[in-house]
Coordinates of C-alpha atoms in Angstrom, one line a residue:
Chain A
X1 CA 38.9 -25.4 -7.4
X2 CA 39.1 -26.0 -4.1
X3 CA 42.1 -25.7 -1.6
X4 CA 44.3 -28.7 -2.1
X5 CA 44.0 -28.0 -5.9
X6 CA 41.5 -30.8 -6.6
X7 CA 38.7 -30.1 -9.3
X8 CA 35.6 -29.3 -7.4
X9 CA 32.2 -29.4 -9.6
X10 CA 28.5 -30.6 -9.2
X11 CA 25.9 -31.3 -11.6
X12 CA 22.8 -29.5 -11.8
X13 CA 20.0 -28.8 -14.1
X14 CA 20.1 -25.7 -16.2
X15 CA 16.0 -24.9 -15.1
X16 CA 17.5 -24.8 -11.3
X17 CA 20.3 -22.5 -12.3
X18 CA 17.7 -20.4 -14.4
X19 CA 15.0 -20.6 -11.5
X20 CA 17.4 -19.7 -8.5
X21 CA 18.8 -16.6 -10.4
X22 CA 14.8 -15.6 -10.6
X23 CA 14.0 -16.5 -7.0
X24 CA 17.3 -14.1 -6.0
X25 CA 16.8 -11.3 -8.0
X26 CA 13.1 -10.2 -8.4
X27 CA 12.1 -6.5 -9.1
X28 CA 8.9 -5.5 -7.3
X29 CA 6.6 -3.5 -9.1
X30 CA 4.5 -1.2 -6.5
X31 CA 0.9 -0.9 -7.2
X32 CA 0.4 1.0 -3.8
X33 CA -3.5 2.5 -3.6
X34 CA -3.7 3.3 0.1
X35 CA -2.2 2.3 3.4
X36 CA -0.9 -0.7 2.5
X37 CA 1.2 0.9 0.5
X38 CA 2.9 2.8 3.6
X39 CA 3.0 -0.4 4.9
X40 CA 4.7 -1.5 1.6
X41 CA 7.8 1.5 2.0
X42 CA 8.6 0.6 5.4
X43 CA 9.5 -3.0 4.7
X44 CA 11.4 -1.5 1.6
X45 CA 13.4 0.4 4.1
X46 CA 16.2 0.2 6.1
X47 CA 14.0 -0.9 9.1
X48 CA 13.0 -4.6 7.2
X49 CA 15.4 -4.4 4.4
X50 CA 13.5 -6.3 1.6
X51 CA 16.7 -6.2 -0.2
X52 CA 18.0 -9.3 2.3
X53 CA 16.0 -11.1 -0.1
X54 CA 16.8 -9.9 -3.7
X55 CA 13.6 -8.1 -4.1
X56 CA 15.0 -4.1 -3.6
X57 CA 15.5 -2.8 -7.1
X58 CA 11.7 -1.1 -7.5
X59 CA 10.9 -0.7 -10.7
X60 CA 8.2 1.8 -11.8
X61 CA 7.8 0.5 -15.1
X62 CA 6.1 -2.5 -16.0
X63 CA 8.4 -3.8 -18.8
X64 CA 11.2 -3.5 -16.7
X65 CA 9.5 -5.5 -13.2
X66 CA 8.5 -9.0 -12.5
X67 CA 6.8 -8.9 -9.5
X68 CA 3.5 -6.8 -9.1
X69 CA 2.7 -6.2 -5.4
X70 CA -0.9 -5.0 -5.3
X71 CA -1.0 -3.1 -2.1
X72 CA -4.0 -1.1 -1.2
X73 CA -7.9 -0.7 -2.5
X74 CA -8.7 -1.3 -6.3
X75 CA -11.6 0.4 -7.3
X76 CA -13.5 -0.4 -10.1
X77 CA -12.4 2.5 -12.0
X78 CA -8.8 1.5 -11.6
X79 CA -9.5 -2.5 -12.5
X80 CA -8.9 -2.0 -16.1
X81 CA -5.5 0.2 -15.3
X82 CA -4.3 -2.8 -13.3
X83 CA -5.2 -5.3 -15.9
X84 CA -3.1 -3.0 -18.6
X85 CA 0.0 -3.0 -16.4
X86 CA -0.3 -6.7 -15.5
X87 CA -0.2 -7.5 -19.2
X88 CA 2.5 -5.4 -20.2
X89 CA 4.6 -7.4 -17.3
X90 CA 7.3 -9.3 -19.5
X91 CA 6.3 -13.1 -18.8
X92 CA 8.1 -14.8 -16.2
X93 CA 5.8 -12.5 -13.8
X94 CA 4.4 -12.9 -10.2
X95 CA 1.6 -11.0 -8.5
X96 CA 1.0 -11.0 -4.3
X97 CA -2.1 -9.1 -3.5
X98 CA -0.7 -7.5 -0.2
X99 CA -4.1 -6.3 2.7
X100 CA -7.8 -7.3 2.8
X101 CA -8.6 -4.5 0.3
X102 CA -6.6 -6.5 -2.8
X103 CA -7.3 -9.8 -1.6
X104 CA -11.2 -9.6 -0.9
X105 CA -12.6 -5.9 -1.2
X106 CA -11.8 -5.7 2.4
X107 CA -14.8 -3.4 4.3
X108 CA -15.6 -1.7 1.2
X109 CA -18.5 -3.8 0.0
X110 CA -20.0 -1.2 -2.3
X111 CA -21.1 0.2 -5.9
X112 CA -17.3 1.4 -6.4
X113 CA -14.8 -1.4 -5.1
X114 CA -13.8 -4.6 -7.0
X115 CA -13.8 -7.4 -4.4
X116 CA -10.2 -9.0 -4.8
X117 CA -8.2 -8.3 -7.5
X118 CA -8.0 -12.1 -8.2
X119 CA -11.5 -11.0 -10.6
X120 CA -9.6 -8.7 -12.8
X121 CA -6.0 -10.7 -12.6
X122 CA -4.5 -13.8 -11.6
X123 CA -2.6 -14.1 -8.0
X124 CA -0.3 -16.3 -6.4
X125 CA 0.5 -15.1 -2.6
X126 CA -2.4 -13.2 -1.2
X127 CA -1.1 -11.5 2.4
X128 CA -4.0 -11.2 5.0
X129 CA -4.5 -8.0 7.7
X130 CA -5.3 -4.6 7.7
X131 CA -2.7 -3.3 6.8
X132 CA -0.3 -6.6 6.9
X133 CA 2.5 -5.7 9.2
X134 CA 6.1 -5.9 7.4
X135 CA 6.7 -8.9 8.0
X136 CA 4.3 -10.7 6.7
X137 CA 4.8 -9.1 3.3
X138 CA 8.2 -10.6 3.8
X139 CA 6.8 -14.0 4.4
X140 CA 4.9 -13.5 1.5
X141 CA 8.4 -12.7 -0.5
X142 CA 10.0 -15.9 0.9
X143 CA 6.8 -18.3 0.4
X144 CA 6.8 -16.8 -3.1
X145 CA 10.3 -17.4 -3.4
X146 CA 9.8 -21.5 -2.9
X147 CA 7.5 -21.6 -5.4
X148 CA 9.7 -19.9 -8.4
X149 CA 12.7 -21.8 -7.1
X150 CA 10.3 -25.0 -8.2
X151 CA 9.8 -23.1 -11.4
X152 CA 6.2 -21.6 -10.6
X153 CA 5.3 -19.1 -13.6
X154 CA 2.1 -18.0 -15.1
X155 CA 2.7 -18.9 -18.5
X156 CA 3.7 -22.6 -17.2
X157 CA 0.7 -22.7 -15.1
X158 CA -1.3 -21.3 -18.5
X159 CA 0.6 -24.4 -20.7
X160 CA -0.3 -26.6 -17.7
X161 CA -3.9 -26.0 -17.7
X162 CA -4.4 -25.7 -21.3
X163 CA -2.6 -29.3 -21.8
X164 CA -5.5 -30.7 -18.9
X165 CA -8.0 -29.1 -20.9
X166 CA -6.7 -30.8 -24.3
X167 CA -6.1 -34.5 -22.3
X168 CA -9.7 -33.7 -20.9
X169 CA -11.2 -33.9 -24.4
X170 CA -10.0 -36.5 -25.8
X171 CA -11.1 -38.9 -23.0
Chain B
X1 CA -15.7 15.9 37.6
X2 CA -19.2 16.7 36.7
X3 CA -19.4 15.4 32.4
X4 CA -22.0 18.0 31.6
X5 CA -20.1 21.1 32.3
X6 CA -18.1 22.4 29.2
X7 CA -14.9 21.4 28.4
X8 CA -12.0 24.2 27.2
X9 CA -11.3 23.2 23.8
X10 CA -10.5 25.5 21.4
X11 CA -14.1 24.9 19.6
X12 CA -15.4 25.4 22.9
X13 CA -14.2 28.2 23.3
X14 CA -14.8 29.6 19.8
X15 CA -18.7 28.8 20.9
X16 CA -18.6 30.7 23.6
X17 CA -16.9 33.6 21.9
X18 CA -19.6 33.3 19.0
X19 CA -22.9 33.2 20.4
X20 CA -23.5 36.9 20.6
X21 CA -22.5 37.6 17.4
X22 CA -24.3 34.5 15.7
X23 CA -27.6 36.1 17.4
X24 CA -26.5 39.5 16.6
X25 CA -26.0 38.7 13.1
X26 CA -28.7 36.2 12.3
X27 CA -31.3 39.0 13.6
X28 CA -30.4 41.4 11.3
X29 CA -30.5 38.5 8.3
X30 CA -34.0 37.8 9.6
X31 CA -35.1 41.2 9.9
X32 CA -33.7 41.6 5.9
X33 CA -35.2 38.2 4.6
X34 CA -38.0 37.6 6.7
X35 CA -40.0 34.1 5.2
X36 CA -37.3 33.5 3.1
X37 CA -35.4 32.1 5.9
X38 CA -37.7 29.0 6.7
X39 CA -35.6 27.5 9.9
X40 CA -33.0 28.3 12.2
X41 CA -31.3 25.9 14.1
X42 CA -28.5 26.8 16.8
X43 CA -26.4 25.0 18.4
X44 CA -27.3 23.6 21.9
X45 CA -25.0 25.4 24.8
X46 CA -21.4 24.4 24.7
X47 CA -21.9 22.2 22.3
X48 CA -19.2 21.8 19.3
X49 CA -21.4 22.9 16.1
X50 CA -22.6 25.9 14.4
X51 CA -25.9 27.6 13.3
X52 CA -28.0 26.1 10.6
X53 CA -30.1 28.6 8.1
X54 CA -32.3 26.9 6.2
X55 CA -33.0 29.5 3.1
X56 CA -35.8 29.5 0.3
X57 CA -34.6 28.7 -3.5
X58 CA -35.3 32.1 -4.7
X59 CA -33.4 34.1 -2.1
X60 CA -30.4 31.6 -2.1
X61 CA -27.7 33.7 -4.6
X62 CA -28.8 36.9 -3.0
X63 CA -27.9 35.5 0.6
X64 CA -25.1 34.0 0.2
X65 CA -23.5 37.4 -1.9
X66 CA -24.8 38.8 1.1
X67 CA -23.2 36.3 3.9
X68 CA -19.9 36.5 1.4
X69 CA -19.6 40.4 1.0
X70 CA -21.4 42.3 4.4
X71 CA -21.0 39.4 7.0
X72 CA -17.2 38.2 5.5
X73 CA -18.2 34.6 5.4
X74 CA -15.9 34.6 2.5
X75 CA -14.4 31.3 2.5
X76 CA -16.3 28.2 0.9
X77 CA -15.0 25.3 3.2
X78 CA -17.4 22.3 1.7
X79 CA -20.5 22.5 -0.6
X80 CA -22.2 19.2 -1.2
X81 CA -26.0 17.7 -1.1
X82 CA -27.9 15.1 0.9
X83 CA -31.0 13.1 -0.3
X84 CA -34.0 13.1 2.7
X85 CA -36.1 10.3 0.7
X86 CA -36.1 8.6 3.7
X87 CA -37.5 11.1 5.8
X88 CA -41.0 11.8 7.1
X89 CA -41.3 15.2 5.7
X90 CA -39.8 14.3 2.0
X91 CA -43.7 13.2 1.5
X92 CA -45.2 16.0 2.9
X93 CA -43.1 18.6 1.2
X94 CA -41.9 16.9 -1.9
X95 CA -38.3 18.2 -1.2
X96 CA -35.7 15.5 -1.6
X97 CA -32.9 17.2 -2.0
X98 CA -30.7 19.5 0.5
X99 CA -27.5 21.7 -1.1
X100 CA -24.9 22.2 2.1
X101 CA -23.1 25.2 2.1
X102 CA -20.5 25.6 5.6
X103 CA -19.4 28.7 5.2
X104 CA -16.1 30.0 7.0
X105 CA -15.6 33.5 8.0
X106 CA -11.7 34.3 7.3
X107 CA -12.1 37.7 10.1
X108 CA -13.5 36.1 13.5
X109 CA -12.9 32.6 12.3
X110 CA -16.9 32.0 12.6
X111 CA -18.9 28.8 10.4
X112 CA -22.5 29.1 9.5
X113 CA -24.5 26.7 7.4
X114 CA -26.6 27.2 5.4
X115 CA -29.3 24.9 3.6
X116 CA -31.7 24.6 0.4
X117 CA -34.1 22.5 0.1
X118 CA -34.8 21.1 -3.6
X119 CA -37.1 18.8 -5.4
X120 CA -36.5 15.7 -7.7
X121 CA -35.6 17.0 -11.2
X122 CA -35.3 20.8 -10.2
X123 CA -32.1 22.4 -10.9
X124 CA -30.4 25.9 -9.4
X125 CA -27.9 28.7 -11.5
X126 CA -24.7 27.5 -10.3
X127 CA -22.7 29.4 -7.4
X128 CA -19.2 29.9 -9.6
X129 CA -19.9 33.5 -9.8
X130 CA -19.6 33.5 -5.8
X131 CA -16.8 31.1 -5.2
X132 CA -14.8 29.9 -8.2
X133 CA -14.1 26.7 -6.1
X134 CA -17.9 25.7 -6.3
X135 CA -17.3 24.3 -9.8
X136 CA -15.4 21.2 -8.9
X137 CA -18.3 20.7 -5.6
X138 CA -21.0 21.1 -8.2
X139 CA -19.7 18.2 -10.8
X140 CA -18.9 16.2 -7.6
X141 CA -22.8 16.5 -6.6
X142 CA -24.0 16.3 -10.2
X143 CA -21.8 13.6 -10.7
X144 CA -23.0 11.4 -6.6
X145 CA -26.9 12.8 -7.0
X146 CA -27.8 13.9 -10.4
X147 CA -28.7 17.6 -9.1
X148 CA -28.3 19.9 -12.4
X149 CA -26.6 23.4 -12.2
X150 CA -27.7 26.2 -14.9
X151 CA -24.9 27.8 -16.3
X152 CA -22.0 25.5 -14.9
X153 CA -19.8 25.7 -17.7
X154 CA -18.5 21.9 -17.6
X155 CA -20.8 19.8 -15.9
X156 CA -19.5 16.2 -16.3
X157 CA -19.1 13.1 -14.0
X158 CA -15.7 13.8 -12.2
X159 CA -15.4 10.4 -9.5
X160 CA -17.2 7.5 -11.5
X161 CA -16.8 6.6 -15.1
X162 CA -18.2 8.6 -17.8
X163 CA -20.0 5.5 -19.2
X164 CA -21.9 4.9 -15.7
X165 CA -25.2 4.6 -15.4
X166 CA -27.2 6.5 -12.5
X167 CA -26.8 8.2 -9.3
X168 CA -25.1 6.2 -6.6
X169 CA -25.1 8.4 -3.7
X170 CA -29.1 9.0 -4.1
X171 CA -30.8 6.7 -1.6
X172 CA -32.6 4.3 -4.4
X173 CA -29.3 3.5 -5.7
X174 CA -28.4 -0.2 -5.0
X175 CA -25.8 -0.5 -2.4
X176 CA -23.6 -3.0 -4.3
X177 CA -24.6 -2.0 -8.2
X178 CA -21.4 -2.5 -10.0
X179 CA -21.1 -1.5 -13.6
X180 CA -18.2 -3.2 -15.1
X181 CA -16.2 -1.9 -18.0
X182 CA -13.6 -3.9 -19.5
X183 CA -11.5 -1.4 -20.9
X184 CA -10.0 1.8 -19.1
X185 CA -12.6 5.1 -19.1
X186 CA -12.2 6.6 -22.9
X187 CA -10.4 10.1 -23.3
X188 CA -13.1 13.0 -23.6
X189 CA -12.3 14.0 -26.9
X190 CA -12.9 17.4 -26.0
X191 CA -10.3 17.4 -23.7
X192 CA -7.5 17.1 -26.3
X193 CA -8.3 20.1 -28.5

């Protein structure tokens, strides 16, 4: 109601409301191998204050986070561990592979090092540098944001691709 | 400033301080060993390293007790291997191998190392009986070179996977040969009982 006591109200769709309350509210996951992951606690912290965007309730359990933030070196050894937590992330889920090491294997071009994680799961903000300063994991956050406020999630993108694939056959 | 003269750092200084007791002490190991010790190598003057004693296979457990209990080398700092197929004497002598023992000694705060050479497919007794924290070291270079140790009692892989195939710190090991598994490394069954 507003001031002079008229009735004040606008129409919206119930997918917005749904898809703000997401955007506002995420709770990172922290998949921190290495430095990144320092890199990862200090924009966490006071100093950068991720919680200025919604995203500072770290969860250490997969069932109860939405947003996995792959910060640091996956080794092949670990590929399979990060598979198993991506898929016991409750679905709406988002991943940012945070540093050169998740994005692309970084200098580690060996027998022992998966290059990217994007070959073991899928990503949607990868964040460049070595190790990315703060704040461009929080660009990454707000970038990330604009897509789930137009109702970005994995299983939609799956259903997406999976009706192009069935409109594909039949032509 | 003149670059060559020797700068005061503290392993400078701990150079310095060891030279005459390096020579002292590595006379009296030659004079007890004789062939068995094939090569010494010291450091070069006021230079940062320590003396290298390359030591025959069969006299190895008997001079390292020896380093350990009369010369109180006591403390095991690293252990590990290197493979020499790449160098001009692996033909010659048919040793690829090299076990790297940099021995710390917890009195005067001296290192030694000490080296011995092996062949492909030979195997040594393991060195737990000298320093308990060899066992981890020897799985670690069983595990990166495929260098067996009688009478470790758990010799398994302990970096890569269990299911992987080969050697990868051995030089004919392809740089970028992944092995891909699928599903996390299985739960040694052993482990549980």
């Amino acid at each position: 109601m507003a001031k002079d006591g008229e009735l004040d109200f606008f129409t919206t769709r119930f997918e917005d409301v749904i898809n703000f309350a997401r955007k506002n509210s995420l709770f990172p996951l922290p998949f921190g191998t290495s430095c990144c992951g320092i890199e990862l606690m200090s924009t966490l912290a006071s100093g950068y204050d991720m919680a200025r965007f919604g995203a500072e309730v770290v969860r250490f359990s997969p069932r109860q986070s939405d947003l996995l933030i792959v910060a640091g070196i996956v080794n092949l050894k670990m590929a399979p561990v990060l598979r198993n937590i991506y898929d016991q992330m409750a679905d709406p889920k988002w991943v940012i592979s945070m540093g050169a090491c998740a994005s692309s294997g970084g200098i580690f071009n060996v027998y022992s090092v998966t290059q990217g994680i994007d070959t073991v799961i899928p990503v949607d903000v990868y964040v460049p540098g070595c190790p990315p300063a703060p704040e461009g994991l929080l660009n990454a956050l707000l970038r990330l944001e604009d897509r789930i406020s137009k109702g970005d999630t994995h299983s939609l993108r799956r259903e997406r691709a999976l009706k192009h694939a069935h409109s594909g056959d039949a032509k | 400033m003149d670059i060559r003269k020797p700068v005061a750092t503290i392993y400078g200084y701990f150079q310095d301080k060891f030279s005459p007791t390096w020579n002292e002490q590595i006379l009296k190991l030659r004079e007890s060993y004789g062939e068995a010790i094939e090569l010494v190598v010291m450091p070069m003057e006021s230079n940062i390293d320590m003396p290298t004693l390359t030591v025959k296979k069969e006299k190895i457990h008997e001079f390292l007790s020896d380093l350990k209990n009369n010369y109180q080398y006591s403390f095991l700092t690293d252990f590990t291997a290197t493979d020499e197929k790449d160098d001009e004497e692996f033909e010659k002598t048919n040793h690829r191998f090299q076990l790297v023992f940099h021995l710390f000694n917890t009195e005067t705060k001296a290192r030694i190392r000490v080296k011995v050479k092996l062949s492909e497919n030979e195997s040594i007794a393991t060195f737990i009986d000298l320093w308990i924290g060899a066992n981890w070291a020897e799985r670690e270079i069983f595990d990166m070179f495929g260098i067996q140790f009688e009478g470790h009692p758990d010799l398994r892989r302990i970096l890569m996977d269990m299911r992987w195939e080969g050697h990868p710190l051995r030089k004919d090991y392809p740089l970028r040969g992944y092995q891909i598994f699928l599903t996390p490394e299985p739960l040694d069954p052993e482990l549980l009982k």
